[in-house]
XYZ file of C-alpha atoms in Angstrom:
260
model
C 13.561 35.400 40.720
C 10.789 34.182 42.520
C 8.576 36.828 41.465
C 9.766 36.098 37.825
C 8.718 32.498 38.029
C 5.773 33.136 39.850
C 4.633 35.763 36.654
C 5.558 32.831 34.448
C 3.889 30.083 36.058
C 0.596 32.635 35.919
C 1.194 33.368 32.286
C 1.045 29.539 31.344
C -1.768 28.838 32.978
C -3.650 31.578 31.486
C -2.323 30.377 28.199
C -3.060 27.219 28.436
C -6.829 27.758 29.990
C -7.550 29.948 26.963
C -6.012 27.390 24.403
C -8.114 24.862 26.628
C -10.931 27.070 25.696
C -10.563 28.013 22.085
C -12.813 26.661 19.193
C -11.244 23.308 18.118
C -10.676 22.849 14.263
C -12.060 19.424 14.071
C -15.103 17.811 16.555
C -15.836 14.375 15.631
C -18.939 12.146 17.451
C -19.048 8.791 17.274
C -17.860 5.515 19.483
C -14.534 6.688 20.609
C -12.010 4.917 21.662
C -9.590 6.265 23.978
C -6.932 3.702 24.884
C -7.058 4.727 28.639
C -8.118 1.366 30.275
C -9.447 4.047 32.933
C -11.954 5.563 30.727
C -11.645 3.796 27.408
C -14.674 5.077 25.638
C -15.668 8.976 25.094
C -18.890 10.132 22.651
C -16.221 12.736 20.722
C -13.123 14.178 20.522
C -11.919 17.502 19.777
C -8.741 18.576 17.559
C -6.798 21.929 16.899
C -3.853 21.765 14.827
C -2.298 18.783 15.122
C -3.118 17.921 18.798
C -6.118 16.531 20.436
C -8.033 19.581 22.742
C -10.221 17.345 24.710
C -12.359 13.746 24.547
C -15.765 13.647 26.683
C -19.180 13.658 25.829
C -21.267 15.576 22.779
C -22.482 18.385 25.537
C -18.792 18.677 26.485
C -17.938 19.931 23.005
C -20.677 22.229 22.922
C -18.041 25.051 24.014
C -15.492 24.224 21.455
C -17.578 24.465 18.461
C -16.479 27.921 16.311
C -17.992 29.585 13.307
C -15.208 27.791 11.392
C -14.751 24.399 13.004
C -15.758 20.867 10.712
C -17.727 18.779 12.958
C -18.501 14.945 11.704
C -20.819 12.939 13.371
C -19.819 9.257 12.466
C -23.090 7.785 14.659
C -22.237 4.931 16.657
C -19.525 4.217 14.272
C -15.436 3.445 15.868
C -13.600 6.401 16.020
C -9.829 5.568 16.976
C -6.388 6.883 16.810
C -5.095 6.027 13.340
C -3.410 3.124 12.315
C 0.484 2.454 11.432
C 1.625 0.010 9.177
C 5.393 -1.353 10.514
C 5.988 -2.913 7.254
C 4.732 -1.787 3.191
C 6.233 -1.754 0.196
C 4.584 1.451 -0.465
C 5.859 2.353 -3.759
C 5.373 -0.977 -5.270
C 1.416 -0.798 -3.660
C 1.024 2.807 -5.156
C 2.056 1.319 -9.016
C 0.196 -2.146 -7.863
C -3.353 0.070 -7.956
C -3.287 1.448 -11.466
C -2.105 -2.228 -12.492
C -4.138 -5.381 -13.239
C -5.432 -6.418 -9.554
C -5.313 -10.390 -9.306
C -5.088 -10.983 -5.991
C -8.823 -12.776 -5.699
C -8.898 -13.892 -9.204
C -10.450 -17.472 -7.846
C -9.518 -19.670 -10.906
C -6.847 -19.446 -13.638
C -9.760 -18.581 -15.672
C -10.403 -15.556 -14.112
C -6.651 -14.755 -13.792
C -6.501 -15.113 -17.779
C -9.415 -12.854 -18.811
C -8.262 -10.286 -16.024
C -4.632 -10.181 -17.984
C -6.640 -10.055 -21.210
C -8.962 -7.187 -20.557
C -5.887 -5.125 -18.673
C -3.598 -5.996 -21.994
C -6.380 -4.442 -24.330
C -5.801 -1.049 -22.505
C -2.178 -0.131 -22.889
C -0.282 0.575 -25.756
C 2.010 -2.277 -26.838
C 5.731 -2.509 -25.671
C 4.216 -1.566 -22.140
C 5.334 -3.757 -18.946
C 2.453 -5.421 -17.335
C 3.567 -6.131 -13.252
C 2.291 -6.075 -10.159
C -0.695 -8.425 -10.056
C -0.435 -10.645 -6.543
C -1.980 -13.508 -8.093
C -2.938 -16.672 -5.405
C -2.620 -19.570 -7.565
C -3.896 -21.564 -4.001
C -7.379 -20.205 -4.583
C -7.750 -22.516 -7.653
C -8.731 -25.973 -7.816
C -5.475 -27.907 -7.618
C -3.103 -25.431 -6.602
C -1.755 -25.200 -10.199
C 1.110 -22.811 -11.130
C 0.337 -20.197 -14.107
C 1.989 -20.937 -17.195
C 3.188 -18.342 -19.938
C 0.895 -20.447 -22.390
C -1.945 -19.097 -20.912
C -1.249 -15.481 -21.080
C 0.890 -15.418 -24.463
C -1.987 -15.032 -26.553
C -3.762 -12.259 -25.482
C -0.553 -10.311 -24.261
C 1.039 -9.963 -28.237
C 3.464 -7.437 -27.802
C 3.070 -6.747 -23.992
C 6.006 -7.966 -21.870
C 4.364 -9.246 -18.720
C 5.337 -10.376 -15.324
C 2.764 -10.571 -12.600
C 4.115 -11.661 -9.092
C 2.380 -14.019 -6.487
C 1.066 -11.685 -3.276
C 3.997 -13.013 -1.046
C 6.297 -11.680 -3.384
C 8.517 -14.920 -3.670
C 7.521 -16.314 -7.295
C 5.887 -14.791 -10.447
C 5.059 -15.856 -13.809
C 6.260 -13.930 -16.886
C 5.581 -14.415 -20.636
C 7.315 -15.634 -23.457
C 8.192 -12.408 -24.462
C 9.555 -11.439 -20.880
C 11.529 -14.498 -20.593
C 13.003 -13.399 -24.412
C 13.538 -9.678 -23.370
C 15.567 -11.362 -20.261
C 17.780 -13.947 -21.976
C 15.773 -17.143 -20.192
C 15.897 -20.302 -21.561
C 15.539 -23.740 -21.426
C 19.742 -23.551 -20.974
C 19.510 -21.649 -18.420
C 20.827 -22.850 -15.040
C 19.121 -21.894 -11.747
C 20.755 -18.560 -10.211
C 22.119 -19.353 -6.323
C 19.213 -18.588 -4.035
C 16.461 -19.021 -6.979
C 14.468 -21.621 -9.251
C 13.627 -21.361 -12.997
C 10.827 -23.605 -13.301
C 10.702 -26.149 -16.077
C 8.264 -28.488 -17.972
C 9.107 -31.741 -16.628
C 8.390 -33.357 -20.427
C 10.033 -30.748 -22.542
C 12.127 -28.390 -20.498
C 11.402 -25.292 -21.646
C 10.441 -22.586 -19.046
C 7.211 -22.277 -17.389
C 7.066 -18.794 -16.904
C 7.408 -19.503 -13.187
C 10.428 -17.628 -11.431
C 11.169 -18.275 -7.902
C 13.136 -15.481 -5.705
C 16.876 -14.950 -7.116
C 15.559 -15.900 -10.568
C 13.237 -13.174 -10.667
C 16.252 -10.451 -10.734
C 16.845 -11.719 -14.532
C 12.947 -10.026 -14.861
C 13.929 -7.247 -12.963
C 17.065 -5.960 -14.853
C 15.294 -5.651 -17.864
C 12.201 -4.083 -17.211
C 12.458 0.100 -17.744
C 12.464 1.563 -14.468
C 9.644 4.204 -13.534
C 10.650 7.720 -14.347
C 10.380 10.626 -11.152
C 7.196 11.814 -12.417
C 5.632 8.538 -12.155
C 7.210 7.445 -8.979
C 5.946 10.594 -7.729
C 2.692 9.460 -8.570
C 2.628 5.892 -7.171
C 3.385 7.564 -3.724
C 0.650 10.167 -3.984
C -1.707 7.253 -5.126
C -0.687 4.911 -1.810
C -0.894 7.735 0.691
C -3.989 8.499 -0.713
C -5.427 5.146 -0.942
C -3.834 4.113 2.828
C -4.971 7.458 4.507
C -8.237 7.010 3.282
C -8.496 3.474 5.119
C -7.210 4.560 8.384
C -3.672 3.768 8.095
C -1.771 7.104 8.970
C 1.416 5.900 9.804
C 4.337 3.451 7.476
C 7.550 2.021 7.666
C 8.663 1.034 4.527
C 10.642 -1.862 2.982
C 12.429 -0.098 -0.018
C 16.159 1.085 -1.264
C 17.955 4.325 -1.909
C 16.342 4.748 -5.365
C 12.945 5.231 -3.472
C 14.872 7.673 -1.164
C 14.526 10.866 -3.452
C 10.820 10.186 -4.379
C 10.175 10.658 -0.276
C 12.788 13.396 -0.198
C 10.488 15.094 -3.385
C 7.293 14.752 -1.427
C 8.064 16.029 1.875
């Protein structure tokens, strides 16, 4: 038994000293960041498969560099582990970037023509969402108002959240397509917002009253959820971020189940 253990023991180690020892897949210089307050910075680190060979200095990697390994030299740029995000809507992000982006539109202005020149693009009867609009950027702090987008939306359903994801502002044909009117009462937990003069809907629809929006407009079909998530793994790999939880429901669950 001994002598059993003592042949295993020997086999490891020379396992593991020639594993130490092969050519690493991936040898990347730059600033690198370690996270051992011992020894936090290193000039490179190497990778095979999925784990990390070794971290040390350029002449260090010397040994590890094979006829077929990538090596990047990012300068004195930060090289770190890669980031996680504990809470996305992922899916929503991955449909948010082929959809008009007004998250820095900086006056309602901007917001309108951004709305206008997305409209122009799509054929009519198609859903215009997403947006994260920051009506605090603007002089004021006014709310949007389905006035301003009705006339260059003809045909175009549209509603465009806020970026906390508490309020958005549809048009007059959304509000038509979802039964809203100037009769209709506040849903518990939500606020249909009103013209104080006339009483007819903004376009403004706070939490609860936003499900009204929601049950109407066509959900995505598997090919194009399918899509979003390639788009937002794409998009959030390429900016570091190599780990998410995500905020979603069951419907969501097959388009993960698809992709793995």
């Amino acid at each position: 038994m001994k002598r059993l253990l003592a042949a295993t023991l020997f086999l490891c180690a020379i396992t593991s000293a020639a594993w130490a020892q092969a050519p690493a897949d991936l040898i990347v210089y730059g600033r690198v960041w370690t996270g051992d307050p011992n020894h936090p910075w290193a000039d490179a680190v190497a990778v095979r498969g999925e784990r990390i060979a070794s971290v040390g200095t350029r002449r260090q990697m010397l040994s590890l560099i094979g006829h077929a390994t990538k090596v990047l030299d990012a300068g004195r740029n930060l090289v770190c582990p890669g980031f996680g995000d504990a809470h996305t809507h992922f899916l929503e992000g991955g449909f948010d970037l082929v959809s008009v982006d007004l998250r820095d539109a900086g006056t309602p202005s901007e917001f309108m023509n951004r709305i206008a020149e997305f409209a122009r693009h799509i054929p009519a009867g198609t859903w215009i969402t997403g947006g994260n609009w920051d009506h605090e950027r603007w002089v004021g702090s006014p709310l949007p108002r389905r006035e301003w987008i009705d006339s260059v939306t003809p045909g175009k359903p549209v509603f465009v959240q806020r970026l906390d994801g508490h309020m958005g502002i549809a048009n007059s044909l959304a509000l038509r397509f979802a039964g809203i009117t100037r009769d209709t009462p506040n849903p518990p937990g939500g606020v249909i917002v009103k013209d104080s003069v006339t009483g007819e809907p903004t376009g403004v629809l706070k939490d609860n009253a936003m499900d009204r929006i929601f049950a109407v407009i066509p959900p995505p079909t598997p090919a194009q959820s399918d899509s979003a998530l390639s788009r937002a793994m794409a998009w959030a790999a390429a900016h570091g971020v190599t780990t998410v939880h995500v905020m979603s429901d069951w419907d969501d669950f097959a388009v993960f189940r698809r992709a793995r």
